[in-house]
Coordinates of C-alpha atoms in Angstrom, one line a residue:
M1 CA 0.0 0.1 -0.1
F2 CA 2.9 2.4 0.9
R3 CA 4.4 1.8 -2.7
I4 CA 1.1 2.7 -4.3
L5 CA 0.9 5.9 -2.5
I6 CA 4.4 6.8 -3.4
R7 CA 4.1 5.8 -7.1
A8 CA 0.7 7.8 -7.2
R9 CA 2.7 11.0 -5.9
L10 CA 5.4 10.4 -8.5
R11 CA 2.8 9.9 -11.3
M12 CA 1.1 13.3 -10.3
L13 CA 4.4 15.0 -10.4
A14 CA 5.3 13.6 -13.9
N15 CA 1.7 14.7 -15.3
T16 CA 2.2 18.3 -13.9
A17 CA 5.5 18.4 -15.4
R18 CA 4.2 17.1 -18.7
S19 CA 1.1 19.2 -18.9
A20 CA 2.9 22.5 -17.9
P21 CA 3.0 25.2 -20.8
R22 CA 6.2 26.0 -22.5
W23 CA 6.7 29.4 -20.8
H24 CA 6.2 27.8 -17.4
K25 CA 9.0 25.2 -18.2
L26 CA 11.4 28.1 -19.5
M27 CA 10.6 30.0 -16.3
V28 CA 11.5 26.8 -14.2
V29 CA 14.8 26.4 -16.1
W30 CA 15.6 30.1 -15.5
L31 CA 14.7 29.9 -11.8
T32 CA 16.8 26.7 -11.4
L33 CA 19.9 28.4 -12.9
F34 CA 19.3 31.4 -10.7
G35 CA 19.0 29.0 -7.6
V36 CA 22.2 27.2 -8.6
M37 CA 24.1 30.4 -8.9
I38 CA 22.8 31.3 -5.4
F39 CA 23.7 27.8 -4.0
A40 CA 27.3 28.0 -5.5
T41 CA 27.9 31.6 -4.0
I42 CA 26.8 30.5 -0.6
G43 CA 28.9 27.4 -0.7
L44 CA 32.0 29.2 -1.9
A45 CA 31.7 31.8 0.8
C46 CA 31.6 29.1 3.5
A47 CA 34.5 27.1 1.9
A48 CA 36.6 30.3 1.9
L49 CA 35.7 30.9 5.6
V50 CA 36.7 27.4 6.5
L51 CA 40.1 27.7 4.5
L52 CA 40.5 30.9 6.5
M53 CA 40.1 29.2 9.8
Q54 CA 42.2 26.2 8.9
G55 CA 45.2 28.3 7.7
A56 CA 48.4 26.6 6.6
A57 CA 46.9 23.2 7.5
A58 CA 44.0 23.5 5.1
R59 CA 43.1 20.3 3.3
H60 CA 46.1 18.5 4.7
G61 CA 44.9 16.2 7.7
A62 CA 42.9 16.9 10.8
L63 CA 41.1 20.1 11.4
N64 CA 42.7 22.6 13.7
P65 CA 40.6 23.8 16.8
A66 CA 39.3 26.8 15.0
A67 CA 38.1 25.0 12.0
A68 CA 36.7 22.2 14.0
Q69 CA 34.8 24.6 16.1
L70 CA 33.3 26.4 13.4
T71 CA 32.2 23.2 11.7
A72 CA 30.6 21.9 14.8
H73 CA 28.7 25.3 15.3
V74 CA 27.5 25.3 11.8
Y75 CA 26.0 21.9 12.1
Q76 CA 24.5 22.7 15.5
Y77 CA 22.8 25.9 14.4
L78 CA 21.6 24.7 11.1
F79 CA 20.0 21.5 12.9
F80 CA 18.2 24.0 15.2
F81 CA 17.0 26.0 12.1
L82 CA 15.9 22.7 10.6
L83 CA 14.2 21.5 13.9
A84 CA 12.3 24.8 14.6
G85 CA 11.1 25.1 11.0
S86 CA 9.9 21.5 10.9
V87 CA 6.8 21.7 13.0
P88 CA 4.3 23.4 10.7
F89 CA 5.3 21.3 7.8
V90 CA 5.1 17.9 9.7
A91 CA 1.9 19.1 11.4
S92 CA 0.4 20.1 8.1
S93 CA 1.3 16.9 6.3
L94 CA 0.2 14.5 9.2
F95 CA -3.2 16.3 10.2
Q96 CA -4.3 18.9 7.7
D97 CA -3.4 17.7 4.1
N98 CA -6.4 17.9 1.8
D99 CA -6.1 14.4 0.5
L100 CA -6.4 12.8 4.1
P101 CA -10.1 12.4 4.1
L102 CA -9.8 10.5 0.8
L103 CA -7.0 8.3 1.9
L104 CA -8.9 7.3 5.0
T105 CA -11.8 5.9 3.0
T106 CA -9.4 3.7 0.9
P107 CA -8.4 0.2 1.9
V108 CA -5.0 1.7 2.6
T109 CA -3.8 1.0 6.4
P110 CA -3.5 3.9 8.6
S111 CA 0.2 3.1 9.1
A112 CA 0.9 3.3 5.4
V113 CA -1.0 6.7 5.4
V114 CA 1.3 7.9 8.2
A115 CA 4.5 6.6 6.4
A116 CA 3.3 8.3 3.2
K117 CA 2.8 11.6 5.1
L118 CA 6.2 11.3 6.8
V119 CA 7.6 11.2 3.2
D120 CA 5.8 14.4 2.3
S121 CA 7.0 16.0 5.4
V122 CA 10.6 15.1 4.9
I123 CA 10.4 16.6 1.3
A124 CA 8.5 19.8 2.4
N125 CA 10.9 20.4 5.4
S126 CA 14.1 19.8 3.3
A127 CA 12.8 22.2 0.5
Q128 CA 13.4 25.2 2.8
F129 CA 16.8 23.8 4.1
T130 CA 18.0 23.3 0.6
V131 CA 18.0 27.1 0.1
L132 CA 20.5 27.9 2.8
G133 CA 21.6 24.9 4.9
V134 CA 22.7 22.4 2.0
P135 CA 25.0 24.9 0.3
V136 CA 26.4 25.9 3.6
L137 CA 27.3 22.3 4.5
I138 CA 28.6 21.5 1.0
G139 CA 30.9 24.5 1.2
I140 CA 32.2 23.3 4.5
G141 CA 32.8 19.8 3.2
W142 CA 34.8 21.3 0.4
G143 CA 36.8 23.5 2.8
I144 CA 37.7 20.6 5.1
G145 CA 39.0 18.6 2.1
L146 CA 36.7 15.6 1.8
S147 CA 37.7 12.6 -0.3
A148 CA 35.3 10.6 -2.6
S149 CA 34.5 8.1 0.2
G150 CA 34.3 11.2 2.7
W151 CA 31.7 12.9 0.3
A152 CA 29.6 9.7 0.4
W153 CA 29.6 9.4 4.1
F154 CA 29.0 13.2 4.2
I155 CA 25.8 12.8 2.1
A156 CA 24.6 9.8 3.9
S157 CA 24.8 11.7 7.3
L158 CA 23.2 14.7 5.8
A159 CA 20.3 12.6 4.3
L160 CA 19.8 10.9 7.8
L161 CA 19.5 14.2 9.5
L162 CA 17.1 15.5 7.1
I163 CA 14.9 12.2 7.7
F164 CA 15.5 12.2 11.4
T165 CA 14.3 15.9 12.1
P166 CA 10.6 15.4 10.8
A167 CA 10.4 12.1 12.2
F168 CA 11.3 13.3 15.6
T169 CA 8.9 16.2 15.3
G170 CA 6.1 14.0 14.1
S171 CA 6.7 11.7 17.1
L172 CA 6.4 14.4 19.4
L173 CA 3.3 15.7 17.7
L174 CA 1.7 12.4 17.5
V175 CA 2.2 11.6 21.2
L176 CA 0.7 14.9 22.3
A177 CA -2.2 14.5 19.9
R178 CA -2.7 10.9 21.2
I179 CA -2.8 12.3 24.9
L180 CA -4.6 15.4 24.4
G181 CA -7.0 14.5 21.6
V182 CA -6.9 15.2 17.8
K183 CA -9.4 18.2 18.2
K184 CA -6.7 20.1 20.1
V185 CA -3.9 19.4 17.6
R186 CA -3.9 23.0 16.4
F187 CA -3.1 24.1 20.0
V188 CA -0.6 21.2 20.3
V189 CA 1.2 22.3 17.1
M190 CA 1.5 25.9 18.5
G191 CA 2.8 24.7 21.9
V192 CA 5.4 22.5 20.4
S193 CA 6.6 25.2 18.0
V194 CA 7.0 27.7 20.9
V195 CA 8.6 25.2 23.2
L196 CA 11.1 23.9 20.6
A197 CA 12.0 27.5 19.7
L198 CA 12.3 28.4 23.4
G199 CA 14.6 25.5 24.1
I200 CA 16.8 26.2 21.1
T201 CA 17.1 29.8 22.1
L202 CA 18.0 29.0 25.7
L203 CA 20.7 26.6 24.5
A204 CA 22.2 29.3 22.1
V205 CA 22.1 31.8 25.0
A206 CA 23.5 29.3 27.4
G207 CA 26.4 28.7 25.1
T208 CA 27.0 32.5 24.5
S209 CA 27.0 33.1 28.3
R210 CA 29.5 30.5 28.8
A211 CA 31.8 31.8 26.1
T212 CA 31.6 35.3 27.5
Q213 CA 32.1 34.3 31.1
S214 CA 35.2 32.2 30.1
G215 CA 36.8 35.0 28.0
A216 CA 36.2 33.0 24.8
L217 CA 33.8 35.7 23.5
D218 CA 35.7 39.0 24.1
V219 CA 34.3 41.9 22.3
G220 CA 37.5 44.0 22.8
R221 CA 39.6 41.2 21.2
M222 CA 37.2 40.8 18.3
R223 CA 37.3 44.5 17.5
A224 CA 41.1 44.5 17.6
A225 CA 41.3 41.5 15.4
L226 CA 38.8 42.8 12.8
S227 CA 40.6 46.2 12.8
G228 CA 43.7 44.6 12.1
A229 CA 42.3 42.6 9.3
A230 CA 40.7 45.6 7.8
T231 CA 43.8 47.7 7.7
A232 CA 46.1 45.1 6.3
T233 CA 47.9 46.2 3.0
G234 CA 50.3 44.8 0.5
T235 CA 49.6 42.0 -2.1
P236 CA 46.3 39.8 -2.0
A237 CA 48.4 37.0 -0.7
A238 CA 49.7 39.0 2.2
Q239 CA 46.2 40.2 2.9
W240 CA 44.7 36.7 3.0
S241 CA 47.7 35.8 5.3
A242 CA 46.9 38.7 7.6
A243 CA 43.2 37.8 7.5
Q244 CA 44.0 34.1 8.5
T245 CA 46.0 35.4 11.5
Q246 CA 43.4 37.8 12.8
V247 CA 40.5 35.3 12.2
Q248 CA 42.4 32.5 14.1
A249 CA 43.1 35.1 16.9
L250 CA 39.4 35.4 17.4
S251 CA 39.2 31.7 18.2
K252 CA 41.9 31.6 20.8
G253 CA 40.7 30.4 24.3
Q254 CA 37.4 28.8 22.8
S255 CA 36.5 25.2 23.5
E256 CA 35.0 22.9 20.9
A257 CA 31.2 22.9 20.8
G258 CA 29.6 20.6 23.3
L259 CA 26.1 19.1 23.3
S260 CA 27.4 15.9 22.0
W261 CA 23.9 14.2 22.5
L262 CA 22.5 16.3 19.5
P263 CA 22.1 14.4 16.2
S264 CA 24.0 17.4 14.7
S265 CA 27.0 16.3 16.7
W266 CA 26.7 12.8 15.2
A267 CA 26.6 14.1 11.7
C268 CA 29.5 16.5 12.2
S269 CA 31.6 13.8 13.8
V270 CA 31.3 12.1 10.3
A271 CA 32.4 15.2 8.4
M272 CA 35.3 16.0 10.7
D273 CA 36.5 12.4 10.8
T274 CA 36.9 12.2 7.1
A275 CA 38.4 15.7 6.8
G276 CA 41.7 16.0 4.8
G277 CA 40.9 13.1 2.5
R278 CA 41.1 10.5 5.4
P279 CA 38.9 7.5 5.5
I280 CA 36.1 7.2 8.1
G281 CA 37.5 6.3 11.6
P282 CA 35.7 5.0 14.7
A283 CA 34.4 8.5 15.8
G284 CA 32.7 8.9 12.3
A285 CA 31.3 5.3 12.3
H286 CA 29.9 5.7 15.8
G287 CA 28.2 8.9 14.7
L288 CA 26.7 7.4 11.6
I289 CA 25.4 4.3 13.5
A290 CA 23.8 6.4 16.0
L291 CA 22.1 8.5 13.3
V292 CA 20.9 5.4 11.6
A293 CA 19.4 3.9 15.0
A294 CA 17.8 7.2 16.1
T295 CA 16.2 7.6 12.6
V296 CA 14.8 4.1 12.5
V297 CA 13.4 4.3 16.1
M298 CA 11.8 7.6 15.3
I299 CA 10.2 6.3 12.0
A300 CA 8.9 3.2 13.6
F301 CA 7.5 5.0 16.5
C302 CA 5.7 7.4 14.2
I303 CA 4.2 4.6 12.2
V304 CA 3.0 2.8 15.3
V305 CA 1.7 5.7 17.2
G306 CA 0.4 7.6 14.1
G307 CA -1.6 4.6 12.9
R308 CA -3.8 4.9 15.9
V309 CA -3.9 8.5 15.9
V310 CA -4.9 8.8 12.1
S311 CA -7.5 6.0 12.6
S312 CA -9.2 8.1 15.4
E313 CA -12.7 9.2 14.6
D314 CA -11.8 12.8 15.5
I315 CA -9.1 13.2 13.1
L316 CA -11.5 15.0 10.5
E317 CA -13.2 17.1 13.2
Q318 CA -10.3 19.6 13.8
Q319 CA -12.1 22.6 12.2
D320 CA -15.1 24.6 12.9
L321 CA -15.7 26.3 9.7
N322 CA -19.2 27.7 10.7
Q323 CA -17.3 29.5 13.5
V324 CA -15.6 31.8 11.0
G325 CA -18.8 32.7 9.2
R326 CA -20.4 33.6 12.5
G327 CA -17.5 35.7 13.5
I328 CA -17.7 37.6 10.2
R329 CA -21.4 38.4 10.6
R330 CA -20.9 39.6 14.0
R331 CA -18.3 42.1 12.8
Q332 CA -20.3 43.6 10.0
G333 CA -20.1 47.3 9.7
A334 CA -19.3 50.3 7.4
P335 CA -15.9 50.0 5.7
P336 CA -13.2 52.4 6.2
L337 CA -13.1 55.5 4.4
G338 CA -11.8 54.8 0.7
M339 CA -12.1 51.1 1.0
S340 CA -14.7 48.9 -0.8
P341 CA -16.9 46.7 1.2
A342 CA -15.3 43.8 -0.6
M343 CA -12.0 44.5 0.5
A344 CA -12.8 45.4 4.0
G345 CA -14.6 42.2 4.2
L346 CA -11.6 40.4 3.0
I347 CA -9.3 42.0 5.5
V348 CA -11.6 41.2 8.3
K349 CA -11.8 37.6 7.1
D350 CA -8.1 37.3 7.0
F351 CA -7.6 38.4 10.6
L352 CA -10.1 36.0 11.7
Y353 CA -8.4 33.3 9.7
I354 CA -5.1 34.0 11.2
G355 CA -6.5 34.4 14.8
R356 CA -7.5 30.7 14.5
D357 CA -4.6 29.5 12.5
T358 CA -2.3 28.3 15.3
I359 CA 0.3 27.0 12.8
L360 CA 0.9 30.5 11.6
I361 CA 0.7 31.9 15.1
G362 CA 3.1 29.3 16.2
Q363 CA 5.6 30.3 13.6
I364 CA 5.2 34.0 14.5
G365 CA 5.7 33.1 18.1
T366 CA 8.6 31.1 17.4
T367 CA 10.3 34.1 15.5
L368 CA 9.5 36.5 18.4
I369 CA 11.4 34.5 20.9
L370 CA 14.6 35.9 19.3
F371 CA 13.5 39.3 20.7
F372 CA 14.0 38.1 24.4
V373 CA 17.7 36.9 23.9
P374 CA 19.1 40.2 25.0
F375 CA 17.0 40.4 28.1
V376 CA 18.2 36.9 29.0
L377 CA 21.7 37.7 28.4
K378 CA 21.5 40.8 30.5
W379 CA 19.9 38.9 33.2
T380 CA 22.5 36.1 33.2
Q381 CA 25.4 38.5 32.9
P382 CA 24.4 41.7 34.7
G383 CA 27.9 43.1 35.0
A384 CA 29.1 42.3 31.4
S385 CA 28.0 45.5 29.7
S386 CA 30.8 47.9 29.0
G387 CA 30.5 51.7 28.2
E388 CA 28.1 51.4 25.4
D389 CA 25.0 49.4 25.9
M390 CA 25.7 46.2 24.1
Y391 CA 22.4 44.5 25.0
G392 CA 20.5 47.6 23.7
N393 CA 22.4 47.2 20.4
L394 CA 21.6 43.6 20.4
A395 CA 18.0 44.4 21.0
M396 CA 17.8 46.6 18.0
L397 CA 19.5 43.9 15.9
M398 CA 17.0 41.2 17.2
I399 CA 14.1 43.5 16.2
A400 CA 15.5 44.0 12.6
L401 CA 15.8 40.2 12.5
V402 CA 12.4 39.6 13.6
V403 CA 11.0 42.1 11.2
Y404 CA 13.1 40.4 8.5
M405 CA 11.5 37.0 9.2
V406 CA 7.9 37.8 10.3
T407 CA 7.3 39.9 7.3
S408 CA 8.1 37.0 5.2
I409 CA 6.2 34.4 7.2
I410 CA 3.0 36.5 7.0
G411 CA 3.5 37.9 3.7
L412 CA 4.1 34.6 1.9
S413 CA 1.2 32.9 3.7
T414 CA -1.7 35.4 3.4
V415 CA -2.0 35.1 -0.4
G416 CA -2.6 31.2 0.0
L417 CA -4.5 31.6 3.2
E418 CA -7.7 30.3 1.7
G419 CA -6.2 27.6 -0.3
K420 CA -8.4 26.3 -3.0
G421 CA -11.1 28.7 -1.7
A422 CA -9.2 31.5 -3.3
W423 CA -10.8 31.0 -6.5
M424 CA -14.1 32.0 -4.9
V425 CA -12.6 35.1 -3.6
L426 CA -11.1 35.9 -7.0
A427 CA -14.5 35.3 -8.7
G428 CA -16.2 37.7 -6.4
P429 CA -16.5 41.6 -6.6
L430 CA -12.8 42.3 -6.1
T431 CA -10.2 43.0 -8.5
R432 CA -6.7 41.2 -8.5
R433 CA -5.2 44.4 -7.3
D434 CA -7.6 44.9 -4.5
F435 CA -7.0 41.3 -3.4
L436 CA -3.3 41.7 -3.2
V437 CA -3.6 45.2 -1.5
A438 CA -5.9 43.7 1.2
K439 CA -3.3 40.9 1.9
W440 CA -0.6 43.6 2.0
I441 CA -2.5 45.6 4.5
V442 CA -3.1 42.6 6.7
S443 CA 0.7 41.7 6.6
F444 CA 1.8 45.3 7.1
V445 CA -0.5 45.8 10.0
M446 CA 0.4 42.6 11.9
S447 CA 4.1 43.4 11.4
I448 CA 3.7 46.9 12.5
A449 CA 1.7 45.8 15.6
L450 CA 4.6 43.5 16.6
V451 CA 7.4 46.2 16.0
T452 CA 5.5 48.8 18.2
G453 CA 5.3 46.4 20.9
M454 CA 9.1 45.3 20.7
V455 CA 10.3 49.0 20.3
V456 CA 8.4 50.2 23.2
I457 CA 9.4 47.3 25.5
A458 CA 13.2 47.6 24.4
A459 CA 13.1 51.4 24.8
L460 CA 11.8 51.1 28.4
A461 CA 14.2 48.2 29.2
F462 CA 17.4 49.5 27.8
R463 CA 16.5 53.4 28.4
W464 CA 16.6 54.4 24.7
S465 CA 16.2 58.1 24.2
L466 CA 13.0 59.4 22.7
S467 CA 14.8 60.5 19.4
L468 CA 16.5 57.0 19.0
S469 CA 13.1 55.2 19.6
L470 CA 11.2 57.4 17.1
I471 CA 14.0 56.9 14.5
A472 CA 14.3 53.2 15.1
F473 CA 10.3 53.0 14.8
G474 CA 10.4 54.9 11.6
I475 CA 13.1 52.8 10.0
F476 CA 11.3 49.6 11.0
T477 CA 7.9 51.0 9.8
F478 CA 9.2 51.4 6.2
A479 CA 11.0 48.1 6.4
C480 CA 7.8 46.3 7.3
F481 CA 5.9 48.3 4.4
G482 CA 8.6 47.2 1.7
L483 CA 9.2 43.5 3.1
S484 CA 5.5 42.8 3.4
G485 CA 4.7 44.1 -0.1
L486 CA 7.7 41.9 -1.3
G487 CA 6.4 38.8 0.4
V488 CA 2.8 39.2 -0.9
G489 CA 3.9 40.2 -4.3
L490 CA 6.1 37.0 -4.7
A491 CA 3.4 34.8 -3.4
G492 CA 1.0 36.3 -5.9
I493 CA 3.6 36.0 -8.8
F494 CA 4.2 32.4 -7.9
P495 CA 0.7 31.5 -6.5
R496 CA -0.2 28.1 -4.9
F497 CA -3.9 27.8 -4.8
L498 CA -3.8 23.9 -5.3
Y499 CA -3.6 22.9 -1.5
D500 CA -5.5 23.5 1.6
N501 CA -2.4 22.4 3.5
P502 CA -0.8 25.2 5.5
A503 CA 2.7 24.0 4.8
H504 CA 2.1 24.5 1.0
R505 CA 0.6 28.0 1.1
A506 CA 3.7 29.3 -0.3
S507 CA 5.6 27.9 -3.5
V508 CA 9.2 27.0 -3.1
W509 CA 10.2 29.7 -5.7
A510 CA 8.4 32.4 -3.7
M511 CA 10.2 31.3 -0.5
V512 CA 13.7 31.1 -2.5
L513 CA 13.2 34.6 -4.1
G514 CA 11.8 36.0 -0.9
F515 CA 15.0 35.1 0.9
V516 CA 17.1 36.4 -1.8
L517 CA 15.3 39.7 -2.6
A518 CA 14.8 40.4 1.0
T519 CA 18.5 39.9 1.7
C520 CA 19.3 42.3 -1.2
Y521 CA 17.0 44.7 0.4
V522 CA 18.9 44.4 3.7
V523 CA 22.2 44.7 1.7
F524 CA 21.2 47.9 -0.1
C525 CA 20.0 49.5 3.2
A526 CA 23.4 48.6 4.9
L527 CA 25.3 50.0 1.9
L528 CA 23.1 53.2 2.1
A529 CA 24.0 53.5 5.9
A530 CA 27.8 52.8 5.0
G531 CA 27.6 55.6 2.4
V532 CA 26.1 58.1 4.9
Y533 CA 28.7 57.3 7.4
V534 CA 31.5 57.9 4.9
A535 CA 30.1 61.0 3.7
F536 CA 29.5 62.3 7.2
A537 CA 33.2 61.4 8.1
Q538 CA 34.4 63.3 5.0
H539 CA 32.5 66.2 5.5
L540 CA 30.8 66.0 2.1
L541 CA 27.5 67.2 3.2
G542 CA 26.2 68.9 6.2
P543 CA 24.4 66.6 8.7
P544 CA 20.7 67.9 8.0
A545 CA 21.0 67.7 4.2
L546 CA 22.8 64.2 4.4
F547 CA 20.4 62.6 6.6
A548 CA 17.5 64.0 4.8
L549 CA 18.9 62.6 1.7
A550 CA 19.5 59.3 3.3
A551 CA 15.9 59.2 4.6
L552 CA 14.4 60.0 1.2
L553 CA 16.5 57.2 -0.4
F554 CA 15.6 54.8 2.1
I555 CA 11.7 55.7 1.8
A556 CA 12.0 55.4 -2.0
L557 CA 13.8 51.9 -1.7
S558 CA 11.1 50.7 0.6
I559 CA 8.2 51.9 -1.5
T560 CA 9.7 50.4 -4.7
T561 CA 10.5 47.0 -2.8
G562 CA 6.8 46.8 -1.6
Y563 CA 4.9 48.2 -4.6
T564 CA 6.7 46.6 -7.6
P565 CA 6.1 43.0 -6.6
I566 CA 2.3 43.8 -6.0
A567 CA 2.2 45.4 -9.3
L568 CA 3.7 42.4 -11.1
A569 CA 1.5 40.0 -9.0
A570 CA -1.7 41.9 -10.2
K571 CA -0.8 41.3 -13.8
R572 CA 0.2 37.6 -13.1
L573 CA -3.1 36.9 -11.3
G574 CA -4.9 38.6 -14.1
R575 CA -3.8 35.9 -16.4
Y576 CA -3.8 33.1 -14.1
E577 CA -6.4 30.2 -14.7
W578 CA -7.7 27.4 -12.5
E579 CA -5.6 24.6 -12.6
H580 CA -8.3 22.0 -12.6

């Protein structure tokens, strides 16, 4: 039965590719080439960093402590990223896939259904990791000098890690669904997302705290090292040698990463054991065996427990769709000035949808945990702050990171919020542009509400001045405006109205291009800030004129970033046809 389900999915993929129009195939080829270019760029950058750490011993034997620590930390934090992001994909595949009611009426056993859903969740969860995680690890592998057999073991350990993560998350969700009941699965998903993210954040903060207290993380030494690398002169070879010396100086006194009980440490031991072209040794073999055993146990546990959960009579009674309609009727009223009743109704409906979508709320809550990192650090290290408020600056950085992530999560999700029901909305008295603008408003309002709360809390906790708080709020407001429009626009350019599964609301290309273009927006903003700093230091313009010009350029960049994708998406949806 399991093979029948897998063959059916492969046949659907083949039929979709065969029936796609020519322009769609050309678009896929172009996007694939673009993705390969991004993949190669990230990989080469990571390989260069490893070679910089490794120094003269690069690609000739075992890793030195600096390169070994870098490799261990990369594996650890990428595993955290993979684990934290797996909850919505696994939960949606197991409990909310649109073909689940049909599968449960067939003679397929519940265990086979769970096994097929696990395959779906592995593919969905690995898709997001492929954008960033896989090229980083491949760059690390090339930098440490893996041999042909080393690459084979490296790929095997990476594949096991990608399978283990959704299997572990699925086991946790299925156990809680079995204990608490399937009807509460949405709240189970939200709780697991927040708890996992909180645990991951506390582990990262604990590591940073230990490094600071032991002197391994010394801000003064870091500044001196980076200053020395920045002022190095001479030939490129001399500059590379100086950079190696300064980067290795940063790692003095640091101990290798702990947490040997994490599966990422087992996969990392495989890579480090085969570094420098060596065959796999006892440490790598033990790590590989541990990965295989843990993965098999998690999969077997999922199938056994999941078969009982899926066969429950409550599995199809998770949603009360009439509740949404009652909520909309209770909130009927005059639309805001200048807004059509159809657009106002869509905005109200989206807020109600999001309010009851615990998977999306769990993703947002997971991201918001980053904001509390500076508070935890300050609480655990009350006397570590120097002349400048390091924790206040870190809070500003965390707010920027939350804005970067939350606008992407909300913006990419809102367009596909209705799933297949989007066709009913598009067939109503609403233009494609108004449909996208309504989604943009929802994304922007939610993002700016979160920003307002974070700025107020940070300003009170770290004693920001009123001018600094207002400037930060203004910058984050326009960043939310631009990045929200970018996310909504890309979701409209690459729509996905085929699924009611929350894990498939945004297409892979929308997520990939969203990451790339949002990063480009951040880079352009950083270049603008650097240009302002240089112009101020060189006295090219007076401060009032300089800051006014910078503000106008930033506002223009944000408006362009938000409006252009929306306009392109309106044209795309105007020509978009129903897939069935």
